[in-house]
Amino acid sequence: MLIRDFMAREPVCLRPDDTVHHAARIFSEYEIDGAPVVDETGKLVGIFTKTHVMRAIAKGMPVETAVRHLMRRQVHTIFEDDVPENAWEMALKYGIGRLPVVDRQNRLVGMMTRTRLVQAFEQKYENIISFLNAVLNCALTGICAVDEKGTVVIFNQSAARITGLPVDRVVGRHLEEVIPQSGLLNVLQTGKASYGQKIVLHRTTVIANQAPVIYGHKIIGAVSLFHDVSEVEALSQQLETVKRMAQELDTIINASSEGIALVDEEGRLIKLNRTYEQVEGVPGEKIRGLRAKDLVQSGYLSFLAVLAALEKGGSACVIERLRTGREVLTTATPIMDEQNRGIRRIVVNCRDLTELAELRRQLEEERARYHAELESLRWEAREPGRLVAKSSSMRDVLAVAQRVAPYDSNILILGESGTGKDLLARFIHQRSARASGPFISVDCAAIPENLLESELFGYTPGAFTGADRQGKPGLIEMAEGGTLFLNEIGELPPGLQAKLLTVIQEKQVRRLGGIKPCPVNFRLIAATNRDLQQMVEEGAFRRDLYYRINVIPIRIPALRERPEDIPVLVHHFLHRFNKKFNVFRQIAPETMEWLQNYPWPGNVRELENVMERLVVISLEEVIRPGSLPEHIRKMAASGLVKKGSPEPELLLNLYRKLGSTRKVAAALGVNQSTVVRWLKKYGYNLSTSRS
């Protein structure tokens, strides 16, 4: 707003030659106290007021005296393009009630009075208030403010929407009348702010931030900013959904068997999935943010297709041979912006063309591969490989295995001997996308070191003395399209560790005596009962191989760590061997307790062997503790002793069976006096029996 918007235009003026009498008549006619004096060009030359008239009368001057002799020539003026604040400041400074308004040539264009200045300020503040109200009503946050008396002065549209109260019903009323439970009056009285509080506003639960309004060290009101709880929760759920979708998308991209990369509109690398890293042989973290041109020049990536797509603004396909020796088809597909005017992102797909050569190799060695698959099926027929678990720890292991099975990540299964690492490996294989492919199991500890290399990698005709004339594919090649399980990988000799690392990194295998590498496609699962990390520190196992196979570690707890699994395993093996030997054996409750108190150093494998022995050698239908191997009875008894004493029924049955406290003590591995004390504790009369 400027002066010209509020000034009085065409004001009453006097000429320098006008008389005092004429000026007095003008003042009386228009009821004004003074008038500007302008010359014939309209320029301001002075100002003549009632004071000048009274001076002329007091001095006895003729009423025909010209005003130019009496007017004040030094006049305070203001420009028409000035702001009202400047006019107000000048009026206060010089104590004048009106200001002539002139243009830049000092021509009079209007008059600015105090009344008009007040009108200007009123208009300005009305505009400011209207603007602030519009801003408040645009806010998605509910806003409620009260003055120092608790009267509502601000209640925006979002507040009305959230609470369901019309604005005109709230503004101007005391807060206690419309929203009594808001807590804002307490903030007004105490001057203490509250943040993130759940409060009720007219039957609506909101999350509010409330604070006092302080001016000049005095509380003049209070304000509350609040959100509907349901809106906050909905926003939180949306954010969580977006986060989860991003994680799922990241998992899907990394699980793809095809190399996938994402670059921005300038060709900078944003993301590289694991398959692309393996094909190119470079970690994505190392090169993220680099331009495609720099990546190509430095030899990191085969991004010629990206450069072509950026140059022509469309899709591009390029066949390249990588430094790893692989031939790939790289496709760069631009994603355009919303206006379809420019590239926003480029999706890069890298497909390994060596798969064609792989198909040719598969046809040449079809008989060998089918033979391996047949052997795998025969093993499954002999050993169903069912995993039995009741304990939470073992169920967690199976849950993790189930979750990672669909993805081709390398897995390292850890656990003591006999815990079922091979069964878990088959469990993962059967639930993977490679379930229809072979499962090739290699026990690295069972094959002599001088034969292990040829068994794993195969050999060409005449590779060594005694070699088959036609050559032989290795177990790694036989795992094509399926899973290679390397059990007891910690027993692998250092030389073979290096060769295995090369196979994992390059997805190629070279037979003994061969020159040309052969592409392989398998999922690797390794297992060991040794501490590989300690072996790495001691130099007995390659660090780089350890990190390659230890992508997803799964530890199977020892059987002694999950005793709740023992009963279900006992019944599982009992059912199997009853069916196998066509008998019907049952486990007595006391026998089950002895089995549960035995530490099972051989884990599930030992339990399986013991159950087969019990089913075969037991002469009675119900298997009693006396049928247990002696070492199990002693170690189990030791466990019962640690608990305080054996159960009464178990102790008395053993005493009746053995006939003396000495034999019972020997069976339990305790002193005879301890057995006597236990029997007396349970009320058994030893005087009528032998000791």
XYZ file of C-alpha atoms in Angstrom:
691
model
C 0.000 0.000 0.000
C 1.251 3.499 -0.961
C 0.279 7.088 -0.138
C -1.461 7.497 -3.478
C -3.956 4.784 -2.448
C -5.298 6.860 0.491
C -4.561 10.566 -0.168
C -7.257 13.159 -0.896
C -6.986 14.042 -4.563
C -7.577 17.545 -6.013
C -7.273 19.325 -2.648
C -8.395 22.930 -2.115
C -5.459 25.196 -3.058
C -4.528 28.885 -2.907
C -2.549 31.009 -5.352
C 0.298 33.266 -4.188
C -1.741 36.384 -5.217
C -4.918 35.313 -3.416
C -5.831 37.688 -0.578
C -6.132 36.985 3.099
C -9.848 37.711 2.785
C -10.183 35.087 0.002
C -8.236 32.552 2.051
C -10.470 33.145 5.111
C -13.585 32.638 2.989
C -12.159 29.369 1.562
C -11.273 28.111 5.035
C -14.787 28.850 6.269
C -16.512 27.358 3.216
C -14.605 24.075 3.225
C -14.146 23.921 7.002
C -10.419 23.435 6.767
C -7.516 24.813 8.815
C -5.189 25.564 5.956
C -4.410 25.057 2.303
C -1.315 24.542 0.144
C -0.211 27.408 -2.090
C 0.700 26.486 -5.684
C 1.899 28.584 -8.616
C 0.463 28.595 -12.094
C 2.363 25.354 -13.002
C 0.924 23.456 -10.060
C 4.159 23.387 -8.088
C 3.943 23.717 -4.326
C 5.418 27.035 -3.148
C 4.094 27.264 0.418
C 1.268 26.673 2.843
C -1.255 29.160 4.328
C -3.240 28.373 7.532
C -5.791 29.984 9.884
C -2.860 30.976 12.062
C -1.622 33.251 9.282
C -5.082 34.853 9.000
C -5.168 35.595 12.730
C -1.659 37.045 12.603
C -2.677 39.402 9.812
C -5.708 40.594 11.793
C -3.616 40.989 14.948
C -1.100 43.121 13.077
C -3.860 45.268 11.499
C -2.884 44.257 7.991
C -5.395 44.896 5.205
C -7.562 41.896 4.304
C -6.496 42.454 0.693
C -2.926 41.511 1.534
C -1.654 38.689 -0.753
C -1.013 35.358 0.967
C 2.497 35.200 -0.511
C 3.550 37.796 2.058
C 2.399 35.644 4.976
C 2.581 31.962 3.840
C 5.179 29.538 5.152
C 7.503 28.640 2.350
C 9.338 25.693 4.057
C 6.767 22.934 3.704
C 7.102 19.313 4.817
C 5.894 17.145 1.968
C 5.696 13.453 1.093
C 5.823 11.651 -2.237
C 2.805 9.813 -3.639
C 4.791 6.539 -3.995
C 5.864 6.620 -0.331
C 4.429 4.269 2.322
C 2.003 5.415 5.047
C 4.534 4.549 7.776
C 6.817 7.357 6.560
C 3.963 9.875 6.544
C 2.959 8.880 10.073
C 6.517 9.228 11.314
C 6.817 12.699 9.751
C 3.468 13.825 11.191
C 4.533 12.808 14.691
C 7.997 14.315 14.328
C 6.852 17.756 13.188
C 3.471 17.844 14.937
C 1.459 18.461 11.776
C -1.980 17.107 10.977
C -1.770 17.106 7.176
C 0.950 16.618 4.623
C 0.964 17.825 1.025
C 1.633 15.000 -1.419
C 3.834 15.887 -4.396
C 5.297 14.082 -7.370
C 8.993 14.012 -8.228
C 8.672 17.449 -9.919
C 7.234 18.938 -6.691
C 3.785 19.316 -8.233
C 0.933 19.018 -5.761
C -1.114 15.850 -6.372
C -3.006 15.425 -3.094
C -3.211 15.821 0.657
C -2.636 13.204 3.389
C -4.416 13.789 6.683
C -4.117 11.883 9.935
C -7.582 10.479 9.399
C -6.544 9.018 6.081
C -3.341 7.647 7.649
C -5.418 5.822 10.248
C -7.569 4.385 7.456
C -4.422 3.223 5.657
C -3.132 1.420 8.731
C -6.515 -0.168 9.363
C -6.558 -1.494 5.819
C -3.007 -2.769 6.127
C -3.673 -4.675 9.326
C -6.915 -6.060 7.956
C -4.929 -7.401 4.985
C -2.326 -8.904 7.315
C -4.981 -10.539 9.455
C -6.735 -11.925 6.370
C -3.430 -13.315 5.100
C -2.598 -14.901 8.444
C -6.061 -16.445 8.652
C -5.624 -17.868 5.156
C -2.237 -19.307 6.174
C -3.691 -20.833 9.339
C -6.580 -22.351 7.427
C -4.201 -23.864 4.874
C -2.281 -25.707 7.612
C -3.075 -29.402 7.949
C -2.349 -29.093 11.670
C -5.197 -28.109 13.933
C -4.498 -24.746 15.633
C -6.381 -23.359 18.614
C -5.284 -20.198 20.489
C -6.790 -18.386 23.462
C -6.137 -14.954 24.927
C -5.128 -14.282 28.529
C -8.763 -14.651 29.631
C -9.165 -18.069 27.995
C -11.312 -16.805 25.140
C -10.721 -18.606 21.841
C -9.271 -16.177 19.302
C -7.962 -18.634 16.680
C -9.567 -21.899 15.550
C -8.511 -22.851 12.038
C -10.309 -25.037 9.514
C -8.147 -28.100 10.300
C -9.100 -27.755 13.967
C -12.756 -27.647 12.959
C -12.301 -30.716 10.714
C -10.490 -32.761 13.379
C -12.846 -31.905 16.265
C -16.074 -31.605 14.286
C -16.772 -28.166 15.831
C -17.671 -25.253 13.497
C -15.315 -22.279 13.673
C -18.083 -19.753 14.407
C -19.242 -21.895 17.333
C -15.802 -21.800 18.973
C -14.170 -18.434 18.230
C -15.147 -15.726 20.714
C -16.270 -18.176 23.379
C -14.446 -19.230 26.533
C -12.471 -22.457 25.972
C -14.103 -24.134 28.972
C -17.495 -23.824 27.276
C -16.547 -25.549 24.004
C -13.509 -27.783 24.661
C -13.261 -28.282 28.438
C -10.737 -31.170 28.400
C -8.087 -29.640 26.165
C -5.618 -28.817 28.950
C -4.794 -25.515 27.248
C -6.116 -23.464 30.193
C -3.629 -25.235 32.446
C -0.826 -24.163 30.103
C -2.215 -20.606 30.262
C -2.219 -20.632 34.052
C 1.109 -22.390 34.713
C 3.075 -21.111 31.738
C 4.456 -24.649 31.225
C 4.460 -26.120 27.732
C 3.642 -29.752 26.944
C 4.675 -31.707 23.847
C 3.466 -34.913 22.242
C 0.585 -35.342 24.687
C -2.547 -37.337 23.887
C -5.607 -35.276 24.772
C -9.320 -35.348 23.968
C -10.816 -32.477 21.975
C -14.579 -32.830 21.709
C -14.532 -36.669 21.683
C -11.556 -36.786 19.317
C -8.174 -38.059 20.552
C -5.299 -35.974 19.241
C -1.560 -35.600 19.731
C -0.928 -31.978 20.778
C 1.953 -29.594 21.354
C 0.818 -26.759 23.665
C 2.719 -23.682 24.797
C 2.065 -20.297 26.398
C 2.204 -17.108 24.314
C 4.546 -14.658 26.043
C 4.979 -10.969 25.216
C 7.083 -8.657 27.322
C 7.613 -11.271 30.052
C 3.863 -11.619 30.389
C 1.631 -14.514 29.373
C -0.945 -13.084 26.996
C -2.420 -16.372 25.794
C -1.762 -20.011 24.890
C -1.723 -22.008 21.655
C -2.269 -25.694 20.831
C -1.126 -27.427 17.633
C -2.601 -30.901 17.233
C -3.014 -33.852 14.834
C -5.671 -36.511 14.757
C -4.112 -39.709 16.181
C -5.610 -41.761 13.353
C -3.945 -39.472 10.794
C -0.574 -39.799 12.530
C -0.930 -43.579 12.701
C -1.992 -43.737 9.062
C 1.051 -41.688 8.051
C 3.286 -43.939 10.147
C 1.806 -47.028 8.498
C 2.330 -45.514 5.065
C 5.965 -44.788 5.871
C 6.430 -48.305 7.199
C 4.781 -49.745 4.085
C 7.069 -47.713 1.823
C 10.089 -48.821 3.855
C 9.020 -52.468 3.700
C 8.370 -52.254 -0.044
C 11.811 -50.730 -0.572
C 13.404 -53.555 1.419
C 11.430 -56.176 -0.483
C 12.368 -54.604 -3.798
C 16.006 -54.559 -2.749
C 15.780 -58.238 -1.804
C 14.124 -59.132 -5.115
C 16.746 -57.249 -7.123
C 19.579 -58.951 -5.250
C 17.929 -62.350 -5.684
C 17.745 -61.957 -9.459
C 19.978 -64.306 -11.436
C 20.417 -61.503 -13.972
C 22.716 -58.561 -13.365
C 20.734 -55.390 -12.602
C 22.121 -51.861 -12.175
C 20.517 -48.432 -11.781
C 22.078 -45.121 -12.867
C 20.822 -41.526 -12.732
C 20.236 -39.062 -15.554
C 23.937 -38.144 -15.614
C 25.100 -41.725 -15.766
C 26.157 -41.999 -12.107
C 25.858 -45.477 -10.639
C 23.150 -45.686 -7.957
C 22.854 -49.433 -7.343
C 24.398 -52.715 -8.422
C 22.922 -56.085 -7.445
C 24.965 -59.083 -6.308
C 24.705 -60.919 -9.629
C 26.137 -57.903 -11.473
C 28.948 -57.716 -8.933
C 29.737 -61.390 -9.515
C 29.604 -61.107 -13.303
C 31.834 -58.036 -13.374
C 33.966 -59.048 -10.405
C 33.729 -55.687 -8.626
C 31.962 -54.653 -5.375
C 29.183 -52.098 -5.822
C 30.182 -50.107 -2.716
C 33.554 -49.335 -4.272
C 32.192 -47.724 -7.434
C 28.831 -46.265 -6.376
C 28.469 -42.633 -7.473
C 30.973 -42.861 -10.353
C 29.949 -41.886 -13.882
C 29.425 -44.497 -16.592
C 32.183 -42.974 -18.712
C 34.691 -43.242 -15.862
C 33.590 -46.795 -15.082
C 34.148 -47.878 -18.683
C 37.504 -46.101 -19.004
C 38.783 -47.549 -15.727
C 37.642 -51.032 -16.723
C 35.300 -51.483 -13.764
C 32.046 -52.068 -15.667
C 30.832 -52.858 -19.179
C 28.620 -49.774 -19.349
C 28.889 -49.028 -23.087
C 25.132 -49.560 -23.374
C 24.578 -46.809 -20.775
C 26.731 -44.376 -22.722
C 24.780 -45.196 -25.894
C 21.441 -44.730 -24.119
C 22.511 -41.347 -22.741
C 23.723 -40.226 -26.153
C 20.608 -41.107 -28.121
C 18.061 -40.753 -25.288
C 16.632 -44.227 -25.808
C 17.245 -47.920 -25.191
C 20.510 -49.491 -26.230
C 21.883 -53.058 -26.373
C 25.566 -53.981 -26.538
C 27.318 -57.388 -26.622
C 30.637 -57.213 -24.786
C 33.394 -59.505 -23.608
C 34.345 -58.811 -20.021
C 37.780 -58.848 -18.484
C 36.669 -62.020 -16.694
C 36.357 -63.700 -20.106
C 32.580 -63.836 -20.087
C 30.464 -62.639 -22.981
C 27.420 -60.643 -21.870
C 24.456 -58.850 -23.400
C 23.982 -55.474 -21.705
C 20.687 -53.610 -22.163
C 20.178 -50.026 -20.972
C 16.537 -48.907 -20.721
C 15.838 -45.223 -19.859
C 13.005 -44.196 -17.537
C 11.691 -40.795 -18.633
C 10.492 -38.003 -16.330
C 6.803 -37.178 -15.838
C 6.780 -34.725 -18.733
C 8.564 -37.284 -20.934
C 11.142 -34.634 -21.734
C 14.299 -36.163 -20.352
C 15.885 -39.239 -18.793
C 15.278 -39.652 -15.071
C 16.881 -43.054 -14.507
C 18.437 -45.850 -16.570
C 17.897 -49.528 -15.735
C 20.745 -51.764 -16.863
C 20.335 -55.523 -17.375
C 23.359 -57.748 -17.866
C 22.748 -61.279 -19.182
C 25.556 -63.814 -19.294
C 25.652 -65.269 -22.839
C 27.926 -68.044 -21.656
C 24.681 -69.787 -20.687
C 24.489 -70.950 -24.324
C 27.848 -72.611 -23.959
C 26.622 -74.056 -20.709
C 23.652 -75.661 -22.465
C 26.022 -77.205 -24.995
C 28.147 -78.593 -22.183
C 25.049 -79.953 -20.468
C 24.083 -81.881 -23.609
C 27.576 -83.350 -23.897
C 27.560 -84.565 -20.300
C 23.897 -85.442 -19.973
C 24.560 -89.040 -18.998
C 26.878 -88.076 -16.138
C 24.433 -85.529 -14.787
C 21.468 -87.898 -14.950
C 23.512 -90.513 -13.149
C 24.231 -88.045 -10.328
C 20.546 -87.118 -10.064
C 19.568 -90.812 -9.949
C 21.994 -91.433 -7.123
C 20.515 -88.467 -5.268
C 16.981 -89.859 -5.659
C 18.110 -93.283 -4.442
C 19.580 -91.684 -1.335
C 16.306 -89.873 -0.693
C 14.428 -93.161 -1.003
C 16.729 -94.803 1.544
C 16.829 -91.837 3.949
C 13.715 -89.593 3.871
C 15.693 -86.913 5.682
C 12.801 -85.623 7.689
C 13.766 -82.886 10.142
C 12.058 -83.140 13.527
C 12.041 -80.150 15.848
C 9.996 -78.966 18.815
C 12.390 -76.592 20.596
C 12.177 -72.889 19.834
C 15.892 -72.770 19.006
C 15.600 -75.501 16.361
C 12.370 -74.061 15.002
C 14.177 -70.741 14.622
C 16.880 -72.557 12.631
C 14.263 -74.089 10.334
C 12.489 -70.730 9.984
C 15.727 -69.067 8.878
C 16.456 -71.928 6.485
C 12.947 -71.691 5.058
C 13.323 -67.933 4.615
C 16.676 -68.020 2.809
C 16.009 -71.164 0.751
C 14.483 -69.346 -2.283
C 17.567 -67.142 -2.675
C 20.876 -68.253 -4.153
C 23.047 -66.771 -1.411
C 25.883 -68.954 -0.094
C 25.085 -70.606 3.236
C 27.457 -71.849 5.960
C 25.921 -74.391 8.364
C 27.717 -74.603 11.707
C 27.299 -77.232 14.374
C 28.827 -80.177 16.124
C 29.106 -83.570 14.443
C 25.821 -85.424 14.331
C 23.542 -82.387 14.620
C 22.075 -82.953 11.151
C 23.902 -80.402 9.013
C 23.443 -82.553 5.897
C 19.693 -82.875 6.557
C 19.384 -79.110 6.924
C 21.257 -78.644 3.647
C 18.775 -80.964 1.897
C 15.916 -79.127 3.636
C 17.137 -75.867 2.072
C 17.707 -77.465 -1.344
C 14.225 -78.993 -1.462
C 12.663 -75.588 -0.769
C 14.783 -73.663 -3.237
C 14.205 -72.852 -6.882
C 16.816 -75.548 -7.590
C 14.813 -78.359 -5.982
C 14.394 -80.072 -9.361
C 18.156 -80.027 -9.849
C 20.706 -82.398 -8.284
C 21.876 -82.260 -4.681
C 25.553 -83.174 -4.697
C 26.966 -83.874 -1.252
C 30.730 -83.981 -0.735
C 32.280 -85.006 2.584
C 35.631 -83.226 2.454
C 36.892 -85.197 5.459
C 35.975 -88.614 4.039
C 37.744 -88.378 0.649
C 41.562 -88.807 0.684
C 43.399 -85.593 -0.093
C 45.092 -87.035 -3.194
C 41.681 -87.935 -4.677
C 39.664 -84.962 -3.489
C 40.832 -82.588 -6.223
C 39.943 -84.942 -9.087
C 36.619 -85.804 -7.450
C 35.701 -82.167 -7.071
C 37.029 -80.691 -10.302
C 37.029 -83.714 -12.609
C 39.751 -84.404 -15.168
C 40.410 -84.543 -18.895
C 41.465 -87.719 -20.770
C 45.036 -88.653 -19.811
C 45.284 -86.012 -17.097
C 47.207 -88.427 -14.852
C 48.223 -92.055 -14.639
C 45.183 -94.233 -14.202
C 42.789 -91.560 -15.409
C 39.758 -92.665 -17.396
C 40.406 -92.369 -21.118
C 37.225 -90.394 -21.653
C 37.845 -88.052 -18.746
C 35.369 -87.438 -15.985
C 33.293 -84.471 -14.822
C 33.820 -83.433 -11.224
C 31.231 -83.239 -8.493
C 31.114 -79.450 -8.911
C 30.004 -79.859 -12.524
C 27.485 -82.525 -11.517
C 25.824 -79.953 -9.259
C 24.870 -77.917 -12.345
C 21.456 -76.376 -11.860
C 21.253 -77.698 -8.309
C 23.033 -77.491 -4.973
C 26.618 -78.355 -4.070
C 26.943 -79.323 -0.404
C 30.503 -79.273 0.924
C 30.365 -80.967 4.307
C 33.272 -80.485 6.732
C 34.720 -77.757 4.520
C 37.203 -76.975 7.280
C 39.093 -80.133 6.262
C 39.710 -78.803 2.731
C 43.475 -78.563 1.966
C 44.889 -75.039 1.383
C 45.508 -75.667 -2.320
C 41.937 -76.712 -2.943
C 40.697 -73.746 -0.911
C 42.235 -71.403 -3.487
C 40.744 -73.351 -6.403
C 37.311 -73.442 -4.766
C 37.458 -69.672 -4.204
C 38.101 -69.193 -7.924
C 35.093 -71.374 -8.791
C 32.832 -69.406 -6.439
C 34.010 -66.022 -7.713
C 34.081 -66.754 -11.439
C 31.373 -69.442 -11.615
C 33.771 -71.466 -13.752
C 35.614 -74.728 -13.165
C 38.720 -76.089 -14.902
C 39.233 -79.857 -14.951
C 42.589 -81.367 -14.073
C 44.718 -81.351 -17.199
C 42.288 -78.997 -18.908
C 42.899 -75.516 -20.328
C 39.474 -74.101 -21.096
C 37.302 -73.253 -18.065
C 33.753 -74.529 -18.008
C 30.913 -72.309 -16.674
C 28.989 -73.760 -13.725
C 25.714 -72.758 -12.119
C 25.097 -74.105 -8.640
C 24.050 -72.977 -5.188
C 26.756 -73.504 -2.554
C 26.007 -74.757 0.945
C 28.970 -75.498 3.184
C 29.080 -77.041 6.646
C 31.667 -77.558 9.359
C 32.006 -78.565 12.998
C 35.156 -76.516 13.351
C 35.711 -72.868 14.297
C 36.533 -71.458 10.866
C 37.077 -67.955 12.188
C 39.772 -69.212 14.547
C 41.280 -71.222 11.679
C 41.399 -68.012 9.642
C 43.264 -66.243 12.443
C 45.678 -69.171 12.687
C 46.242 -69.175 8.914
C 44.712 -72.648 8.467
C 41.802 -71.389 6.348
C 41.721 -68.679 3.682
C 40.129 -65.463 4.884
C 38.698 -64.574 1.445
C 37.121 -68.034 1.076
C 35.667 -67.760 4.584
C 33.895 -64.521 3.749
C 32.661 -65.956 0.428
C 30.990 -68.983 2.008
C 29.847 -67.209 5.183
C 27.201 -65.034 3.523
C 24.356 -66.508 5.594
C 25.571 -68.470 8.645
C 23.131 -70.902 10.284
C 24.148 -72.597 13.527
C 22.445 -75.846 14.538
C 22.409 -76.079 18.357
C 23.745 -79.255 19.941
C 21.141 -81.726 21.170
C 22.109 -81.063 24.808
C 21.145 -77.394 24.240
C 17.604 -78.360 23.209
C 16.494 -81.253 25.462
C 12.840 -80.659 24.555
C 13.639 -82.139 21.118
C 14.787 -85.460 22.609
C 11.271 -86.973 23.189
C 10.040 -86.132 19.679
C 13.267 -87.478 18.144
C 13.031 -90.640 20.239
C 9.483 -91.320 19.017
C 10.469 -90.424 15.457
C 13.319 -92.947 15.378
C 11.258 -95.494 17.308
C 8.560 -95.317 14.632
C 11.116 -95.610 11.828
C 12.892 -98.659 13.243
C 9.665 -100.352 14.316
C 8.579 -100.113 10.704
C 11.967 -101.132 9.352
C 12.321 -104.244 11.545
C 8.603 -105.053 11.687
C 8.399 -104.897 15.492
C 6.469 -102.839 18.058
C 8.558 -101.303 20.813
C 7.576 -98.602 23.321
C 9.612 -96.342 25.604
C 8.923 -96.439 29.327
C 8.572 -92.968 30.957
C 11.578 -93.561 33.216
C 13.648 -94.552 30.202
C 12.666 -91.320 28.497
C 13.849 -89.365 31.530
C 17.222 -91.112 31.460
C 17.538 -90.307 27.772
C 16.687 -86.659 28.462
C 19.370 -86.410 31.136
C 22.101 -87.844 28.927
C 24.245 -85.076 27.295
C 24.428 -86.751 23.848
C 27.968 -85.801 22.794
C 27.261 -87.461 19.439
C 24.060 -85.421 19.051
C 21.167 -86.637 16.870
C 23.298 -89.221 15.062
C 24.160 -90.875 18.379
C 20.511 -90.811 19.453
C 19.509 -92.439 16.160
C 22.068 -95.209 16.618
C 21.021 -95.811 20.234
C 17.357 -96.063 19.252
C 18.135 -98.592 16.511
C 20.132 -100.650 19.042
C 17.319 -100.531 21.616
C 14.698 -101.627 19.083
C 16.883 -104.503 17.881
C 18.214 -105.906 21.203
C 15.232 -105.285 23.490
C 13.483 -108.539 24.482
C 10.433 -106.794 25.876
C 7.858 -104.630 24.196
C 8.493 -101.761 26.636
C 12.079 -100.545 26.689
C 13.247 -100.097 30.307
C 16.312 -98.174 31.607
C 18.157 -101.462 32.123
C 18.303 -101.885 28.331
C 20.241 -98.629 27.929
C 23.983 -98.845 27.250
C 26.006 -98.657 30.460
C 27.756 -95.375 29.559
C 24.393 -93.718 28.986
C 23.059 -94.925 32.346
C 26.085 -93.571 34.186
C 26.115 -90.178 32.466
C 22.341 -89.822 32.746
C 22.511 -90.762 36.431
C 25.111 -88.066 36.922
C 22.636 -85.575 35.467
C 19.909 -86.787 37.793
C 22.250 -86.562 40.791
C 22.964 -82.928 39.942
C 19.229 -82.295 40.182
C 19.183 -83.706 43.750
C 18.216 -87.381 43.383
C 16.551 -89.753 40.896
C 12.807 -90.074 40.868
C 11.512 -92.539 43.513
C 9.965 -94.911 40.958
C 13.136 -94.932 38.870
C 15.357 -95.622 41.917
C 13.131 -98.399 43.324
C 12.775 -100.124 39.946
C 16.540 -100.089 39.537
C 17.011 -101.474 43.068
C 14.495 -104.274 42.459
C 16.160 -105.118 39.135
C 19.760 -105.126 40.396
C 19.033 -106.476 43.862
C 21.601 -104.530 45.923
C 22.467 -100.959 46.807
C 26.062 -101.623 45.764
C 25.034 -102.470 42.187
C 22.651 -99.529 42.074
C 25.455 -97.228 43.224
C 27.759 -98.636 40.543
C 25.084 -98.158 37.877
C 24.433 -94.597 38.969
C 28.088 -93.714 39.558
C 27.526 -92.640 43.182
C 28.516 -93.920 46.640
C 26.565 -96.809 48.156
C 25.741 -94.663 51.212
C 24.063 -92.144 48.887
C 21.800 -94.857 47.464
C 20.909 -96.071 50.987
C 20.058 -92.516 52.038
C 17.813 -92.022 48.962
C 15.963 -95.310 49.563
C 15.341 -94.458 53.237
C 14.178 -91.007 52.191
C 11.518 -92.632 50.010
C 10.409 -94.956 52.890
C 11.853 -98.232 51.587
C 12.636 -100.794 54.387
C 16.132 -102.126 53.715
C 16.055 -104.542 56.704
C 13.962 -107.012 54.721
C 16.251 -107.009 51.717
C 19.831 -107.490 50.828
C 22.138 -104.494 50.907
